XYZ file of C-alpha atoms in Angstrom:
379
model
C 91.308 82.378 94.553
C 91.063 85.714 93.434
C 94.093 88.211 92.944
C 93.571 91.312 94.782
C 94.844 94.894 94.778
C 94.211 97.454 97.015
C 92.980 100.984 95.443
C 90.898 102.918 98.000
C 88.769 105.423 96.289
C 89.795 108.990 96.620
C 86.544 109.954 98.309
C 87.255 107.487 100.943
C 90.271 109.323 101.422
C 88.590 112.803 101.411
C 86.107 111.699 103.911
C 88.605 110.685 106.469
C 90.584 114.196 105.913
C 87.337 115.977 106.453
C 86.399 113.951 109.698
C 89.831 114.771 111.105
C 89.711 118.304 110.412
C 86.333 118.526 112.077
C 87.112 116.563 114.922
C 85.472 118.080 118.196
C 88.085 117.423 121.055
C 87.570 116.627 124.558
C 88.377 118.353 127.713
C 91.657 117.312 129.286
C 92.401 117.818 133.035
C 95.727 119.714 133.335
C 98.763 117.432 133.179
C 96.770 114.357 132.277
C 99.214 111.771 131.346
C 98.552 108.309 129.649
C 97.527 106.857 132.886
C 94.186 108.510 132.373
C 94.104 107.150 128.806
C 95.777 108.990 125.552
C 96.476 112.605 126.340
C 94.524 115.260 124.089
C 97.556 117.090 123.009
C 99.479 114.117 121.931
C 96.329 112.845 120.016
C 95.686 116.127 118.275
C 99.085 116.357 116.962
C 99.102 112.895 115.845
C 95.675 113.556 114.320
C 96.928 116.206 112.472
C 99.851 114.226 110.858
C 97.482 111.571 109.710
C 95.344 114.288 108.001
C 98.231 116.455 106.307
C 101.594 114.387 106.596
C 100.745 110.773 106.320
C 100.718 109.288 102.751
C 98.245 106.201 102.434
C 99.101 106.038 98.688
C 102.637 104.995 99.871
C 101.843 102.483 101.758
C 99.279 101.304 99.298
C 102.236 100.756 97.100
C 103.863 98.942 99.458
C 101.025 96.284 100.270
C 100.547 96.055 96.505
C 104.241 95.208 96.051
C 103.004 91.883 97.505
C 100.923 88.816 95.996
C 97.586 89.389 97.141
C 94.433 86.933 96.848
C 90.914 86.707 98.397
C 88.687 83.866 98.750
C 85.333 82.647 100.558
C 85.344 80.107 103.243
C 82.442 79.240 105.126
C 80.412 81.673 103.584
C 83.267 84.331 104.728
C 85.391 86.344 102.856
C 89.304 85.704 103.433
C 91.902 88.054 102.343
C 95.736 86.684 102.431
C 99.255 87.414 101.213
C 101.082 84.955 100.037
C 104.561 85.435 99.242
C 106.564 82.160 97.992
C 110.565 81.585 98.480
C 112.303 81.087 95.600
C 114.099 78.099 97.348
C 112.476 74.727 96.370
C 112.525 73.396 99.793
C 110.936 75.939 101.536
C 108.187 75.422 104.465
C 104.682 76.827 104.428
C 104.292 79.020 107.317
C 101.016 80.818 107.761
C 101.438 83.897 110.189
C 98.521 84.946 112.350
C 98.281 88.429 113.746
C 95.989 89.770 116.614
C 94.127 92.653 117.667
C 94.615 95.595 117.452
C 97.163 94.349 114.409
C 97.171 93.186 111.144
C 98.993 92.138 108.073
C 101.091 95.195 108.457
C 102.919 93.729 111.098
C 104.589 91.401 109.369
C 105.956 93.503 106.238
C 109.212 93.914 107.588
C 109.685 89.795 108.364
C 108.377 88.527 104.656
C 111.678 89.223 103.072
C 113.815 87.426 105.432
C 111.492 84.417 106.075
C 110.631 84.057 102.362
C 114.641 84.638 101.009
C 117.015 84.208 103.980
C 119.961 83.830 101.159
C 119.535 87.513 100.292
C 119.278 88.616 103.944
C 122.409 87.202 105.299
C 120.894 83.895 106.290
C 120.629 80.263 105.422
C 118.489 79.010 102.463
C 117.531 75.949 104.352
C 115.579 78.316 106.856
C 113.288 79.425 103.757
C 109.415 79.826 103.924
C 106.376 80.065 101.718
C 104.776 82.510 103.792
C 100.929 83.036 104.062
C 99.355 85.857 106.080
C 95.694 86.009 106.254
C 93.807 89.012 107.487
C 91.642 87.247 110.387
C 87.721 87.281 109.305
C 86.180 90.470 110.798
C 89.256 92.482 110.672
C 90.818 95.057 107.501
C 90.965 93.534 104.151
C 88.969 90.244 105.253
C 85.927 92.633 105.853
C 83.085 92.331 108.269
C 81.823 88.960 109.541
C 78.520 88.391 108.625
C 77.232 86.038 111.290
C 77.991 85.188 114.873
C 80.323 82.046 115.758
C 83.834 83.188 114.199
C 85.966 82.407 117.779
C 89.626 81.371 117.275
C 88.849 77.872 116.467
C 86.343 78.437 113.502
C 89.363 80.938 112.316
C 91.656 78.322 112.614
C 89.488 75.597 110.668
C 89.365 78.540 107.953
C 93.389 78.566 107.646
C 93.404 74.943 107.676
C 91.254 74.952 104.531
C 93.082 77.982 102.700
C 96.118 75.837 103.042
C 94.629 73.023 101.817
C 93.141 75.102 99.020
C 96.989 76.252 98.619
C 98.163 72.687 98.037
C 100.075 72.946 101.389
C 99.909 69.567 102.860
C 102.595 69.885 105.609
C 103.261 73.511 107.183
C 104.036 75.446 110.132
C 101.854 78.228 111.987
C 103.005 81.079 113.980
C 100.936 83.750 115.773
C 101.153 86.359 118.344
C 98.040 88.035 120.518
C 94.981 86.544 118.718
C 97.348 84.479 116.668
C 98.558 82.995 119.791
C 95.011 81.673 119.661
C 94.884 80.751 116.337
C 97.801 79.001 115.421
C 97.758 76.439 118.719
C 94.170 75.834 117.461
C 95.519 74.936 113.912
C 97.576 72.247 115.676
C 94.144 70.936 117.503
C 92.052 70.975 114.195
C 94.677 70.128 111.655
C 97.046 67.918 113.726
C 97.989 65.585 110.440
C 99.209 68.446 108.684
C 100.803 71.242 110.997
C 104.464 70.188 111.744
C 104.900 72.914 114.446
C 103.371 75.959 116.072
C 105.221 78.983 116.938
C 103.710 81.592 119.268
C 104.697 85.294 120.858
C 102.437 87.579 123.064
C 100.901 84.514 124.127
C 98.118 84.469 126.872
C 95.326 82.046 127.453
C 96.728 78.585 127.860
C 100.188 79.404 128.605
C 99.251 81.687 131.677
C 98.167 80.617 134.941
C 94.039 80.624 135.238
C 93.154 82.146 138.527
C 94.673 83.206 141.468
C 98.570 81.627 142.327
C 99.219 80.126 145.701
C 101.837 81.787 147.743
C 103.388 78.606 147.773
C 103.553 78.170 144.167
C 104.818 81.514 143.916
C 107.524 80.636 146.156
C 109.012 78.235 144.207
C 109.208 80.452 140.763
C 112.073 82.352 139.149
C 112.784 85.905 139.336
C 111.727 86.108 135.836
C 108.432 84.122 136.204
C 107.490 86.322 139.388
C 108.056 89.477 137.129
C 105.782 88.043 134.515
C 103.126 87.231 137.206
C 103.452 90.641 138.519
C 102.941 92.304 134.933
C 100.091 89.848 134.469
C 98.719 91.313 137.686
C 98.805 94.767 136.791
C 97.409 94.023 133.270
C 94.303 92.775 134.815
C 93.981 95.567 137.416
C 94.819 98.924 135.097
C 94.949 97.700 131.415
C 92.167 95.377 130.250
C 89.339 97.829 130.261
C 89.349 97.355 126.611
C 88.915 93.572 127.018
C 85.915 93.570 129.309
C 83.941 96.053 126.582
C 84.964 94.238 123.284
C 84.287 90.911 125.186
C 80.708 91.986 126.658
C 79.398 95.273 124.513
C 81.451 95.298 121.004
C 78.464 96.559 119.044
C 78.032 99.793 121.395
C 81.713 100.388 120.716
C 81.382 100.040 117.257
C 79.321 103.324 116.801
C 81.901 105.424 118.414
C 84.630 103.949 116.124
C 82.905 103.439 113.095
C 82.000 107.189 112.757
C 85.068 108.638 114.442
C 88.831 108.360 112.829
C 89.974 109.774 115.935
C 88.166 107.401 118.117
C 89.388 104.745 116.270
C 93.148 105.956 116.153
C 92.956 106.809 120.186
C 91.503 103.203 120.680
C 94.295 101.684 118.859
C 97.676 103.889 119.451
C 96.997 103.205 123.352
C 98.042 99.562 122.774
C 100.999 100.513 121.089
C 101.779 102.994 123.601
C 101.053 100.265 126.811
C 102.076 97.290 124.848
C 105.619 98.140 123.011
C 108.694 98.081 125.006
C 111.710 100.636 125.659
C 109.395 103.908 124.724
C 107.500 106.523 126.009
C 105.816 107.264 123.304
C 104.578 104.747 120.683
C 106.649 106.078 117.784
C 109.800 105.724 120.006
C 109.179 101.878 119.110
C 107.425 101.746 116.224
C 107.422 104.285 112.939
C 104.238 106.423 113.038
C 103.320 105.690 109.679
C 103.073 102.044 110.479
C 100.870 102.879 113.150
C 98.532 104.596 111.250
C 98.766 102.278 108.278
C 97.737 99.491 110.719
C 94.784 101.754 111.824
C 94.211 102.499 108.000
C 93.206 98.721 107.708
C 90.735 99.277 110.280
C 89.125 102.435 109.282
C 89.036 102.150 105.591
C 86.916 98.710 106.022
C 84.740 99.514 108.884
C 85.970 96.514 110.965
C 86.432 98.009 114.521
C 83.052 96.387 115.393
C 83.373 92.892 113.727
C 87.175 92.823 115.308
C 85.995 93.649 118.669
C 83.641 91.009 118.043
C 86.235 88.433 118.579
C 86.697 89.044 122.101
C 82.893 88.095 122.698
C 83.157 85.119 120.816
C 86.337 83.992 122.639
C 84.359 84.561 126.068
C 80.981 83.037 125.056
C 82.542 79.644 122.809
C 83.501 77.596 125.501
C 86.224 76.371 123.255
C 89.130 76.685 125.948
C 92.414 75.385 125.034
C 92.605 71.511 125.066
C 95.854 69.534 125.077
C 97.812 69.449 122.005
C 100.650 67.146 120.882
C 101.978 69.445 118.113
C 105.683 70.542 118.891
C 105.332 74.126 120.252
C 108.165 76.897 120.284
C 107.393 79.969 122.420
C 109.191 83.440 122.108
C 108.751 85.433 125.330
C 109.616 89.139 124.452
C 110.148 91.786 127.352
C 106.531 92.636 127.856
C 105.079 89.262 127.409
C 103.813 87.320 130.332
C 103.968 83.509 129.136
C 105.275 81.209 131.866
C 106.679 77.843 130.776
C 105.212 75.600 133.705
C 101.622 76.694 132.595
C 102.336 76.585 129.310
C 103.301 72.802 129.356
C 99.820 71.787 130.786
C 98.033 72.077 127.431
C 101.002 72.433 124.979
C 103.940 70.153 123.864
C 106.589 72.708 124.587
C 109.657 71.726 122.920
C 111.237 75.314 122.331
C 111.729 78.183 124.872
C 113.221 81.523 123.912
C 113.028 84.629 126.455
C 114.595 88.066 125.108
C 115.006 91.553 127.043
C 113.392 93.598 124.465
C 110.571 93.625 122.304
C 107.265 93.765 122.935
C 103.636 92.650 122.060
C 104.387 93.596 118.286
C 107.405 91.724 118.115
C 107.789 91.359 114.180
C 107.348 94.809 114.002
C 109.708 95.800 117.254
C 112.273 93.563 116.998
C 112.117 92.041 113.557
C 115.572 90.284 114.006
C 114.973 88.542 117.308
C 111.523 87.540 115.528
C 112.733 86.071 112.520
C 115.866 84.216 113.969
C 113.528 82.743 116.806
C 111.282 81.425 113.943
C 113.915 79.854 112.023
C 115.576 78.001 114.765
C 112.322 76.673 116.158
C 110.726 75.501 112.854
C 114.444 73.688 112.173
C 113.526 71.411 114.644
C 110.413 70.209 112.800
C 111.183 70.810 109.122
């Protein structure tokens, strides 16, 4: 375990600004809206702010306030935050982000999770929090070989918790984290006491077409989610198809152009958040840019995209798990309980009318309380 501190060379920041100011902007059809992709006028203004208004050093200082470490597992560097609770009975909890997320998603919930007493909560709900950067993402750096799917990542996180001497712990995750956390229950069932997920898809949604007779038995909320899922598959999953089939081709553009990387990520903050027309209506633009920076500075656009390829080619589909599992369904989520119960032991199910894909950063109050509520049942 090697202590780690972020200290990006000034030359890297100067290079970023130069690239931003020299962007060759594409043509835009008059009146083009988000349905065609990120609008040029919007992205030009955001890129200008990135170049001349955004303060990376402030973000760097905030991340450096938290204990950070790196270690090597299976030949792969793994970076992680490790924030211990002052409460002696705290439960260890590993939090797994997804794509296009990062450790930035969890910065606002670390305090309430580790020290509920100081945040108006019950000290009995305290956690020791471990937040790894997924191998191939951000500060864990690029993966050096093929095969890093969610099951292998779960195995690495289980080894990380073993090295931290946590023999009994919980797992939480959203998006790809909702692949990793359940897989932790599969590869380390003797030590994982419970799993909590949000933004859950595979293993929590129907696989293939849903017969009309089955749809007729659904609740109104289930039909809404089924419709949202159908819209995603028809109109919003182009990024998935590219990353799951040709991640290397995509990587050339994203590794060379910060505006390309920004557009690729900010589109998801516009489409997957809840309650705003623009991404920053829901998530502060500085937080969005800090998240983008962790991809840009580490040149991990390509290997983060490779996770989709690995998932679609590994053959490691969800298998039944007996570990108690809690599901938080936020307003933009698509999980449906009847399908989640086919491979998961669901013991907690919550539904919310706000919050979206990036729940910990969009609705930290709801996220924290639901995590606390579920893990009270398995502590």
